[in-house]
Amino acid sequence: MSEPILLSARGISRSFGGLAAVQDVTLELRQGVVTALAGPNGAGKTTLFNLITGHLVPDRGAVELKGESILRQKPHKVALKGIARSFQDLRLFGSMSVYDNVLAAIEPTPWLWQPGGSSGAAARRLEVERALAATGLEELAGTRAVDLSYAETKFLSMARIIATGAPIWLLDEPASGLDPASRSRFVKLVRDATAAGVTVCLIEHNLDIVTELADRIAFLDQGRKLAEGTPAEILGNAELIAIYFGERRE
Amino acid sequence: MSVSIPSTATPAPAMAVRGLRASYAGREVLAGIDLDLADGEVLCLIGHNGAGKSTLLKILFGLHPADAGEVRLRSRALKPHPSLMARDGVAYVPEGRGVFPGLTVKEIFTLALWSASLDAGEGRARIDEVLELLPKLRDFWTKRAGQLSGGQQQMVSIGRALLSRPSILLLDEPSIGLAPKLFQDLLTPIRAIQQRRGMSILLVEQNVGEAFAVSDRVVAMKSGVTIYEGKPADLADHAKLLTLF
Amino acid sequence: ATEPYVLGTLFPMTGLLSELGSIYTAATALGLEHVAQDKRLSQPIVLKAQDSQSTPQGGAVGMSKLANVDRAPYVLVGLTGVAKAAEPIATRAKVVMVNGGGVGPDLAGLSPYFWNIIPLANQELPTAFSWMKRNEIRRVALIYLDDPLGNALRKGLQDGLPAIGAALVGEFSAAPSAQQFSAMIAKIRETKPDLVYVASYGTQQTQIFKQLRDNGITQPLMTYSVGGTPSVAALPESEGLLFTSQVADWDAKDPLTRRFVEGWRARHKDNPSTYAQNYYNAVLLYAQLIERLEKEGKPLNGDTLREGLATGTFDLVGGRARFSPSGAIDMPTQLNRVQNGKFEKVS
Amino acid sequence: MIAYLVNLATLIAIFGIAATSLNLLIGYAGIFSIAHAMFFGIGAYVAAQVALTFSADFLVAALAAAVAAAALSLCLALPALRVRGEYFVAASLGLQMMASTLFAEAHGFTGGVGGLVGIPPARILGFDVASPDAFLVLALACLALTLLAVRTLMRGSFGRSLMALRDSESAAEAFGKDVRALKTLAVVIGCFFVGIAGALFAFHMAFVNVESFTLEQSVVLMAMVIIGGAGTLTGPLVGVIALLSLPAALSFLPFIPSTQIGTVQQFIYGALMTLLMIFRPSGLVGLSRG
Amino acid sequence: MLLTQLAVAGIQTGMLYALTAAGFALIFGATRVFHVAHGATFILAGYAFLEAMQMGAHWAIASLVALTVAVAFGLFMDMLVYRPIQKHEGSFFTVFVASFGAGIAMQALIQFFFGGGFATISLPLTRATELLPGLYIAPVFWVALAVVLLVFAAITLFLERTHAGLGLRALSENPELLRAYGLSARRLSALAFVLGSALAVPGAILTTVTTGIQPADGAHVMLVSLAATVVGGIGSIRGAALAGLVLGLVENLVVSVVDTQWSQAASFVMLFGFILFRPNGLMGRAGAR
Ligand SMILES: Nc1ncnc2c1ncn2[C@@H]1O[C@H](COP(=O)(O)OP(=O)(O)OP(=O)(O)O)[C@@H](O)[C@H]1O
Ligand SMILES: Nc1ncnc2c1ncn2[C@@H]1O[C@H](COP(=O)(O)OP(=O)(O)OP(=O)(O)O)[C@@H](O)[C@H]1O
Ligand SMILES: [Mg+2]
Ligand SMILES: [Mg+2]
């Protein structure tokens, strides 16, 4: 692995009450590499994302972006540094149109005026249109997010991320519940992005998608990282397979 | 408890649907569905996103009104209504998180017992039965459902539906958010009691691989009508499957 | 003129003081009826009523309608706060206001168009003091509503009590919306008063009387003219309550008083209150002013009315009256007591 | 009659500003404040005091009023940053009740329940604008300014950011929105404009007292926004016109006996409010959902 | 002795607040309806009781009349006002405005029939006697205490024994899902309104005989209930009751340190402080976020 490390979480832990949701986990995301987070339900995958993006504060450990610590920074600060994420439960801006959902996601400052004047605004509109085209939502640009069908909401969630142009994407189960046709469309979206150098970390239970997309798999169970490696290594590990697919272990 | 008699296919289906139509705000979503769910079979319903699968299940449980058509439960025509359907041995597991986030798992089960009007003694026995099937539930028995991971919540949702020992189970995409093993962990016991008790299951799934393994029959929907019916084995060929979407 | 004369009223028909509003309205109606029976005016007087909702804002809005839509040159107003809010609008439109209910001392001389047909609170206090002196009251506790009226009475007591050798031993202010006084009463008991003076009004003061008695205050209770509200008399706990008011002799033999008292009794099966007297008088006053203007051939407007008020004398219930230059009526006051659910003059 | 209509129109303009500014909070930012009358009051008292003691120039008084209301609105921003939904409603309620008491008790500044009287007629740069017509023009100009400002802000990135965080705060954060700054700014801007409304109110009535700035007034302002249609530009104004002209219209009804006029009006007013919500839950202007 | 006296007054006020607030909390907790017309329920019950008494009914009958009227009004609001609005996805505030409007209309109606003044009946029960030197307690205090304890025991028992409490909590979180469980959300919401409205009745009756009642009282009742519900922690009936008691106590006890006109504001200062520093309330569970 020669690509530079962009984002790293080292030895981070977080517990809720007595439950250690994430324990001493280290994760390194390299430029242009797709890392899949796999593991049973409740392994701590979503929590790990929340710890990286500042939605939760780790009890211990360090989080660095290009060598600079982003620990304890507010989520919006982390986002502005180029980390875009999706949510397992989507969290769209329900009452806004598809178009405004994407536009609101990429307008950089929360203040009264936007930098770049009208040319900046025009550039952003272009960006939005590109993202909508990539996800096949152009026709629905004026529809409110709450009125979308299931697959469409999933793609809107992706469109928001694509439009930000962020170099790092953290995707939490973006393809669950998609039908096979939509799934292939999703796979293509991620492929195009990585080809353009985007670094992706993906939580996904569907093995077909994981094997199709992932360069590396990090395997979590009960808050700990049990293994990390290429898909071949992980899927060849009988013990992990037993935890993830296999006959009951208890 | 007594050993139930192994089911032999009876002529009257457990549930039958004829000419069902439904719409949202004037937009037609179901355009005349005919479907039989035989006694003791697992029927897997597949279809593209937005085909109308969830809507069909909602109508069958009385959560959405049908515009036209007929629903029959053991050849008895009726107008579905949730409490009516629950009393008649139908249970429904909705798409997504079918749990109350602020209630503990234990409380959710108590609620389910209440809706099935079971007394305390019988209730305890039923709970033990479900915990046997889904032993992981014990680990977070007193936790609030909202604090559980997605898969754990799904487990609770299915467990509570099984509590009433339904004769018909409507399952809407139980695999969403589930790790493969968990999905297996769920399907195996469901299949087991299904066969033991002769329960009929209408299963909506996108994860065809796992779903087909436990199904007796497959029906595919497209844009509000059924377009295919067959055995799971007939769809083993991936290319053939894709034509349905 | 061929158009009827307009009489405007801006009374609290809803809100905290709506009970007073209905008394004011009833008295006005009686007055209008009697004026109509007399047939001494060339045109009838029509009533235009607006609800002040017991609030200054309602007063301002209502006055604006009376002045600008109904074109009433003469408007009867009630409460102190309402009157003060409505006054700038009326003055701008040159509308004469006559107050028969509010007794805040700053209502005197509020504007050249503002006239009081009720003695203001500071005019009542001397009567109260002389009774206190006679009955050797040394320690007075005060419950007052924290508004212009309550504060004026407080100041009046603070200034006047030392002169009769008494002192204000406790002052307790109540918010206009307060209804629970048991805590306040506990503190009042601590001050060991000889008398408790209550300077509130409306439903609140009735509640105060009841709660004072319920919570073990057995000392005499006293208040100002507002004690003459019927709901006060109806409350068993008010038994023995003392209050000052303008002289109101319902047994007087003069025909004006007889007609008023009998008319009221026939309708309401009860003696009138001084408020009723004031608003009845205010209507008589209007009729007499119009009559004079008709005779002199002058137009009816705010300025001619004002002039008439400043110069004339008027035959009203209670006697012949005139107004001081500051717009206040001069009337003798008396002390009353609630006895067996009726108001009695204290001899 | 004309004069009456001018007066009504002036009140509509004043409350139009207040409701529009509240709509910024309720409709766009999801900050459910029922303390808006408090800031309306602060604006009115400050303007009245400025006019009474310093200068009767409307521009000076209105600016002071708006700035004071905006500065004190940080009291409201504090709970807005910490809690949401019903908790915030209750927090703003607490604030409103404290303010009502303070308005009634701070005799030195507010004149207590008796209020401040004799506010001089408004002037602008030496010109007299106190005549009802001139004042109406002034109020309408302020309203137009407010509408324009709110429209520009809400159609732009600021409005989109506010609506985004209203719909999902955590997602808005995940896309780089500084929730604290946004909410504070929304509160400050909303209260700035209601401060101006307060100043207009003080000059218009020439009298202010606590009764115009109570919880009830806050709820009525909120009702104006909701009845008109929260989150729409013209909704609040429509709501204001409906709620202010309704009592006026009712008072023209011939069949109500004058002794019961107030009660009957109140009844019709309340019942219509309820019926409107049943039949137009998203407001008169709002899009009908579902 | 002043403090003791104030505490007694505070407990008496607080007990009545507690019941009314518990009713509001129960309704709000279960249905998420900000039932500000709860104040109207309260005055309706009070006037119904008074009217029945004046027609010569026994106090027990009169209480029953009050109960019936209150429950009927609660159900009316649930079925004819809130349900249609919720069917159209009406927002929180839509419901709020509708409820507020209904409160105004109800107040006007009562005023139309009974006048705007305050109404009460004088009973020997409310006359305080000197129990200890300087400590006055009226018999109604003991009546209130007994009633409050009894009603609380009954409601707690009912909610815990019948699973209805559980159903109401589930209702508050997701009525649609409740139907997927085969339960009737409508019936549970009606139950919440029946119980909640009934809880306002004892307070209304006791207030009517002690301080008297007037049509405008609804607003105050609503405010206190709302404050208690939040201070107690949304979703907790016990919390609301406790907070109601505390509010009553605070309102009365502060009088010993500040001037009397501040006593109401004290409650709201407390409310504001609670939300800032303890947003989950006395007994709340779910976070404010
Ligand atoms: N806010 C919270 N409070 C308490 N416990 C929590 C919280 N969030 C997560 N947990 C617990 O932490 C553990 C890890 O949860 P997490 O959501 O990270 O799992 P996951 O790997 O994303 O699972 P899934 O694949 O099912 O989404 C779970 O046991 C969950 O119950
Ligand atoms: N509440 C609703 N209001 C309006 N339209 C709806 C609603 N629910 C579903 N729809 C629309 O009805 C159609 C069918 O939806 P349904 O959920 O039944 O599809 P589905 O087959 O279950 O799809 P998926 O695989 O995505 O779950 C979709 O186009 C959807 O957008
Ligand atoms: Mg997860
Ligand atoms: Mg579906």
GROMACS .gro file of N, CA and C in nm, chain B residues 63-164:
model
  306
  313LEU      N    1  -5.361  -0.128   0.702
  313LEU     CA    2  -5.300   0.000   0.735
  313LEU      C    3  -5.317   0.102   0.624
  314HIS      N    4  -5.362   0.055   0.509
  314HIS     CA    5  -5.387   0.148   0.399
  314HIS      C    6  -5.514   0.099   0.330
  315PRO      N    7  -5.602   0.190   0.290
  315PRO     CA    8  -5.726   0.144   0.229
  315PRO      C    9  -5.705   0.102   0.083
  316ALA      N   10  -5.775  -0.001   0.043
  316ALA     CA   11  -5.772  -0.042  -0.098
  316ALA      C   12  -5.879   0.036  -0.173
  317ASP      N   13  -5.852   0.069  -0.298
  317ASP     CA   14  -5.954   0.138  -0.378
  317ASP      C   15  -6.056   0.039  -0.433
  318ALA      N   16  -6.007  -0.079  -0.466
  318ALA     CA   17  -6.097  -0.181  -0.521
  318ALA      C   18  -6.034  -0.317  -0.497
  319GLY      N   19  -6.113  -0.422  -0.513
  319GLY     CA   20  -6.058  -0.556  -0.498
  319GLY      C   21  -6.103  -0.622  -0.370
  320GLU      N   22  -6.057  -0.742  -0.352
  320GLU     CA   23  -6.107  -0.824  -0.243
  320GLU      C   24  -5.991  -0.891  -0.171
  321VAL      N   25  -6.003  -0.899  -0.039
  321VAL     CA   26  -5.906  -0.975   0.040
  321VAL      C   27  -5.982  -1.086   0.110
  322ARG      N   28  -5.931  -1.209   0.096
  322ARG     CA   29  -5.998  -1.319   0.164
  322ARG      C   30  -5.902  -1.389   0.259
  323LEU      N   31  -5.953  -1.416   0.376
  323LEU     CA   32  -5.875  -1.488   0.476
  323LEU      C   33  -5.943  -1.624   0.490
  324ARG      N   34  -5.872  -1.729   0.450
  324ARG     CA   35  -5.934  -1.862   0.451
  324ARG      C   36  -6.073  -1.857   0.388
  325SER      N   37  -6.076  -1.811   0.267
  325SER     CA   38  -6.195  -1.801   0.182
  325SER      C   39  -6.308  -1.715   0.243
  326ARG      N   40  -6.275  -1.640   0.346
  326ARG     CA   41  -6.375  -1.548   0.402
  326ARG      C   42  -6.336  -1.406   0.361
  327ALA      N   43  -6.425  -1.342   0.288
  327ALA     CA   44  -6.393  -1.206   0.243
  327ALA      C   45  -6.405  -1.110   0.360
  328LEU      N   46  -6.315  -1.015   0.369
  328LEU     CA   47  -6.322  -0.918   0.478
  328LEU      C   48  -6.254  -0.789   0.440
  329LYS      N   49  -6.284  -0.688   0.522
  329LYS     CA   50  -6.220  -0.560   0.502
  329LYS      C   51  -6.110  -0.550   0.607
  330PRO      N   52  -5.985  -0.552   0.566
  330PRO     CA   53  -5.878  -0.560   0.665
  330PRO      C   54  -5.877  -0.440   0.760
  331HIS      N   55  -5.851  -0.469   0.884
  331HIS     CA   56  -5.835  -0.366   0.986
  331HIS      C   57  -5.733  -0.421   1.085
  332PRO      N   58  -5.636  -0.339   1.128
  332PRO     CA   59  -5.526  -0.397   1.206
  332PRO      C   60  -5.567  -0.487   1.322
  333SER      N   61  -5.657  -0.437   1.406
  333SER     CA   62  -5.686  -0.520   1.523
  333SER      C   63  -5.761  -0.647   1.483
  334LEU      N   64  -5.841  -0.635   1.376
  334LEU     CA   65  -5.914  -0.750   1.325
  334LEU      C   66  -5.817  -0.855   1.273
  335MET      N   67  -5.720  -0.810   1.194
  335MET     CA   68  -5.624  -0.901   1.135
  335MET      C   69  -5.541  -0.967   1.244
  336ALA      N   70  -5.502  -0.886   1.345
  336ALA     CA   71  -5.423  -0.943   1.454
  336ALA      C   72  -5.501  -1.054   1.522
  337ARG      N   73  -5.631  -1.030   1.543
  337ARG     CA   74  -5.711  -1.130   1.609
  337ARG      C   75  -5.723  -1.256   1.524
  338ASP      N   76  -5.723  -1.237   1.392
  338ASP     CA   77  -5.737  -1.352   1.304
  338ASP      C   78  -5.604  -1.420   1.274
  339GLY      N   79  -5.502  -1.391   1.353
  339GLY     CA   80  -5.377  -1.465   1.340
  339GLY      C   81  -5.283  -1.414   1.232
  340VAL      N   82  -5.299  -1.287   1.195
  340VAL     CA   83  -5.204  -1.229   1.100
  340VAL      C   84  -5.110  -1.138   1.178
  341ALA      N   85  -4.981  -1.146   1.147
  341ALA     CA   86  -4.887  -1.053   1.209
  341ALA      C   87  -4.809  -0.985   1.100
  342TYR      N   88  -4.770  -0.861   1.127
  342TYR     CA   89  -4.707  -0.778   1.024
  342TYR      C   90  -4.580  -0.717   1.079
  343VAL      N   91  -4.472  -0.733   1.006
  343VAL     CA   92  -4.346  -0.668   1.046
  343VAL      C   93  -4.316  -0.561   0.943
  344PRO      N   94  -4.326  -0.435   0.983
  344PRO     CA   95  -4.313  -0.329   0.884
  344PRO      C   96  -4.169  -0.312   0.835
  345GLU      N   97  -4.159  -0.242   0.724
  345GLU     CA   98  -4.030  -0.206   0.668
  345GLU      C   99  -3.960  -0.112   0.766
  346GLY      N  100  -3.831  -0.122   0.777
  346GLY     CA  101  -3.758  -0.029   0.863
  346GLY      C  102  -3.765  -0.070   1.008
  347ARG      N  103  -3.753   0.032   1.095
  347ARG     CA  104  -3.742   0.003   1.238
  347ARG      C  105  -3.880  -0.015   1.300
  348GLY      N  106  -3.922  -0.138   1.316
  348GLY     CA  107  -4.055  -0.162   1.371
  348GLY      C  108  -4.057  -0.167   1.522
  349VAL      N  109  -3.985  -0.077   1.587
  349VAL     CA  110  -3.983  -0.078   1.734
  349VAL      C  111  -4.009   0.063   1.786
  350PHE      N  112  -4.052   0.071   1.909
  350PHE     CA  113  -4.069   0.200   1.975
  350PHE      C  114  -3.938   0.235   2.044
  351PRO      N  115  -3.870   0.339   1.998
  351PRO     CA  116  -3.735   0.365   2.049
  351PRO      C  117  -3.728   0.388   2.200
  352GLY      N  118  -3.833   0.442   2.259
  352GLY     CA  119  -3.825   0.474   2.401
  352GLY      C  120  -3.864   0.359   2.492
  353LEU      N  121  -3.915   0.252   2.434
  353LEU     CA  122  -3.956   0.139   2.517
  353LEU      C  123  -3.844   0.035   2.523
  354THR      N  124  -3.835  -0.033   2.635
  354THR     CA  125  -3.735  -0.139   2.642
  354THR      C  126  -3.789  -0.259   2.565
  355VAL      N  127  -3.697  -0.348   2.533
  355VAL     CA  128  -3.736  -0.466   2.459
  355VAL      C  129  -3.845  -0.542   2.536
  356LYS      N  130  -3.824  -0.549   2.665
  356LYS     CA  131  -3.921  -0.619   2.747
  356LYS      C  132  -4.059  -0.553   2.734
  357GLU      N  133  -4.059  -0.421   2.738
  357GLU     CA  134  -4.187  -0.352   2.729
  357GLU      C  135  -4.252  -0.371   2.592
  358ILE      N  136  -4.171  -0.377   2.491
  358ILE     CA  137  -4.227  -0.398   2.357
  358ILE      C  138  -4.294  -0.535   2.351
  359PHE      N  139  -4.232  -0.630   2.413
  359PHE     CA  140  -4.293  -0.763   2.414
  359PHE      C  141  -4.422  -0.764   2.497
  360THR      N  142  -4.419  -0.690   2.607
  360THR     CA  143  -4.541  -0.682   2.688
  360THR      C  144  -4.655  -0.620   2.608
  361LEU      N  145  -4.620  -0.518   2.533
  361LEU     CA  146  -4.719  -0.452   2.449
  361LEU      C  147  -4.776  -0.550   2.347
  362ALA      N  148  -4.688  -0.629   2.290
  362ALA     CA  149  -4.733  -0.727   2.190
  362ALA      C  150  -4.825  -0.831   2.255
  363LEU      N  151  -4.791  -0.869   2.378
  363LEU     CA  152  -4.877  -0.964   2.450
  363LEU      C  153  -5.015  -0.903   2.470
  364TRP      N  154  -5.013  -0.774   2.500
  364TRP     CA  155  -5.139  -0.704   2.526
  364TRP      C  156  -5.225  -0.705   2.400
  365SER      N  157  -5.161  -0.675   2.287
  365SER     CA  158  -5.240  -0.669   2.164
  365SER      C  159  -5.292  -0.807   2.126
  366ALA      N  160  -5.222  -0.911   2.171
  366ALA     CA  161  -5.270  -1.046   2.142
  366ALA      C  162  -5.363  -1.096   2.253
  367SER      N  163  -5.394  -1.010   2.347
  367SER     CA  164  -5.477  -1.042   2.465
  367SER      C  165  -5.437  -1.174   2.530
  368LEU      N  166  -5.310  -1.184   2.563
  368LEU     CA  167  -5.265  -1.306   2.632
  368LEU      C  168  -5.251  -1.275   2.780
  369ASP      N  169  -5.286  -1.372   2.863
  369ASP     CA  170  -5.269  -1.347   3.006
  369ASP      C  171  -5.123  -1.368   3.046
  370ALA      N  172  -5.094  -1.334   3.172
  370ALA     CA  173  -4.954  -1.329   3.214
  370ALA      C  174  -4.885  -1.465   3.201
  371GLY      N  175  -4.951  -1.569   3.244
  371GLY     CA  176  -4.888  -1.701   3.241
  371GLY      C  177  -4.858  -1.745   3.099
  372GLU      N  178  -4.958  -1.737   3.016
  372GLU     CA  179  -4.940  -1.775   2.877
  372GLU      C  180  -4.835  -1.685   2.812
  373GLY      N  181  -4.840  -1.558   2.850
  373GLY     CA  182  -4.746  -1.463   2.795
  373GLY      C  183  -4.603  -1.502   2.824
  374ARG      N  184  -4.577  -1.542   2.946
  374ARG     CA  185  -4.440  -1.579   2.982
  374ARG      C  186  -4.393  -1.696   2.897
  375ALA      N  187  -4.481  -1.791   2.879
  375ALA     CA  188  -4.445  -1.908   2.799
  375ALA      C  189  -4.412  -1.866   2.656
  376ARG      N  190  -4.494  -1.775   2.603
  376ARG     CA  191  -4.468  -1.731   2.466
  376ARG      C  192  -4.335  -1.658   2.455
  377ILE      N  193  -4.309  -1.576   2.556
  377ILE     CA  194  -4.182  -1.502   2.552
  377ILE      C  195  -4.065  -1.599   2.556
  378ASP      N  196  -4.074  -1.699   2.643
  378ASP     CA  197  -3.967  -1.799   2.650
  378ASP      C  198  -3.947  -1.865   2.515
  379GLU      N  199  -4.059  -1.892   2.450
  379GLU     CA  200  -4.052  -1.958   2.321
  379GLU      C  201  -3.976  -1.872   2.220
  380VAL      N  202  -4.009  -1.742   2.220
  380VAL     CA  203  -3.942  -1.653   2.124
  380VAL      C  204  -3.796  -1.636   2.160
  381LEU      N  205  -3.767  -1.627   2.291
  381LEU     CA  206  -3.628  -1.609   2.331
  381LEU      C  207  -3.545  -1.731   2.294
  382GLU      N  208  -3.610  -1.844   2.290
  382GLU     CA  209  -3.540  -1.964   2.250
  382GLU      C  210  -3.500  -1.954   2.102
  383LEU      N  211  -3.591  -1.901   2.025
  383LEU     CA  212  -3.564  -1.886   1.882
  383LEU      C  213  -3.458  -1.778   1.856
  384LEU      N  214  -3.468  -1.670   1.931
  384LEU     CA  215  -3.378  -1.556   1.911
  384LEU      C  216  -3.305  -1.527   2.042
  385PRO      N  217  -3.210  -1.615   2.079
  385PRO     CA  218  -3.148  -1.603   2.211
  385PRO      C  219  -3.075  -1.472   2.232
  386LYS      N  220  -3.033  -1.407   2.123
  386LYS     CA  221  -2.959  -1.280   2.140
  386LYS      C  222  -3.043  -1.174   2.209
  387LEU      N  223  -3.173  -1.185   2.196
  387LEU     CA  224  -3.261  -1.085   2.257
  387LEU      C  225  -3.235  -1.072   2.406
  388ARG      N  226  -3.196  -1.183   2.467
  388ARG     CA  227  -3.171  -1.179   2.612
  388ARG      C  228  -3.065  -1.076   2.647
  389ASP      N  229  -2.966  -1.059   2.557
  389ASP     CA  230  -2.854  -0.969   2.587
  389ASP      C  231  -2.898  -0.826   2.608
  390PHE      N  232  -3.004  -0.787   2.540
  390PHE     CA  233  -3.046  -0.647   2.557
  390PHE      C  234  -3.192  -0.640   2.596
  391TRP      N  235  -3.234  -0.733   2.674
  391TRP     CA  236  -3.374  -0.745   2.715
  391TRP      C  237  -3.426  -0.620   2.783
  392THR      N  238  -3.342  -0.554   2.863
  392THR     CA  239  -3.391  -0.437   2.936
  392THR      C  240  -3.339  -0.306   2.878
  393LYS      N  241  -3.280  -0.312   2.759
  393LYS     CA  242  -3.233  -0.187   2.697
  393LYS      C  243  -3.347  -0.121   2.619
  394ARG      N  244  -3.336   0.010   2.605
  394ARG     CA  245  -3.432   0.080   2.521
  394ARG      C  246  -3.405   0.047   2.375
  395ALA      N  247  -3.512   0.024   2.302
  395ALA     CA  248  -3.495  -0.020   2.164
  395ALA      C  249  -3.421   0.084   2.081
  396GLY      N  250  -3.437   0.211   2.114
  396GLY     CA  251  -3.372   0.316   2.037
  396GLY      C  252  -3.221   0.310   2.046
  397GLN      N  253  -3.170   0.245   2.150
  397GLN     CA  254  -3.025   0.239   2.166
  397GLN      C  255  -2.966   0.115   2.100
  398LEU      N  256  -3.051   0.033   2.042
  398LEU     CA  257  -3.000  -0.089   1.979
  398LEU      C  258  -2.953  -0.058   1.838
  399SER      N  259  -2.865  -0.142   1.788
  399SER     CA  260  -2.823  -0.124   1.650
  399SER      C  261  -2.938  -0.167   1.559
  400GLY      N  262  -2.925  -0.129   1.434
  400GLY     CA  263  -3.033  -0.157   1.339
  400GLY      C  264  -3.072  -0.303   1.338
  401GLY      N  265  -2.975  -0.389   1.336
  401GLY     CA  266  -3.004  -0.530   1.328
  401GLY      C  267  -3.073  -0.580   1.453
  402GLN      N  268  -3.026  -0.529   1.565
  402GLN     CA  269  -3.088  -0.571   1.691
  402GLN      C  270  -3.235  -0.530   1.693
  403GLN      N  271  -3.260  -0.410   1.641
  403GLN     CA  272  -3.399  -0.364   1.638
  403GLN      C  273  -3.485  -0.454   1.550
  404GLN      N  274  -3.429  -0.492   1.437
  404GLN     CA  275  -3.502  -0.578   1.346
  404GLN      C  276  -3.537  -0.711   1.414
  405MET      N  277  -3.443  -0.758   1.493
  405MET     CA  278  -3.465  -0.884   1.564
  405MET      C  279  -3.583  -0.870   1.662
  406VAL      N  280  -3.583  -0.758   1.731
  406VAL     CA  281  -3.692  -0.733   1.826
  406VAL      C  282  -3.825  -0.728   1.752
  407SER      N  283  -3.823  -0.659   1.639
  407SER     CA  284  -3.946  -0.641   1.563
  407SER      C  285  -4.003  -0.776   1.519
  408ILE      N  286  -3.915  -0.864   1.474
  408ILE     CA  287  -3.964  -0.994   1.429
  408ILE      C  288  -4.005  -1.080   1.548
  409GLY      N  289  -3.926  -1.071   1.652
  409GLY     CA  290  -3.958  -1.150   1.772
  409GLY      C  291  -4.096  -1.116   1.825
  410ARG      N  292  -4.126  -0.989   1.827
  410ARG     CA  293  -4.256  -0.949   1.883
  410ARG      C  294  -4.369  -0.994   1.792
  411ALA      N  295  -4.343  -1.003   1.662
  411ALA     CA  296  -4.450  -1.049   1.574
  411ALA      C  297  -4.477  -1.198   1.593
  412LEU      N  298  -4.373  -1.271   1.628
  412LEU     CA  299  -4.390  -1.415   1.646
  412LEU      C  300  -4.464  -1.449   1.775
  413LEU      N  301  -4.468  -1.352   1.864
  413LEU     CA  302  -4.523  -1.375   1.996
  413LEU      C  303  -4.668  -1.423   1.992
  414SER      N  304  -4.741  -1.375   1.894
  414SER     CA  305  -4.883  -1.412   1.889
  414SER      C  306  -4.905  -1.544   1.816
   0.00000   0.00000   0.00000
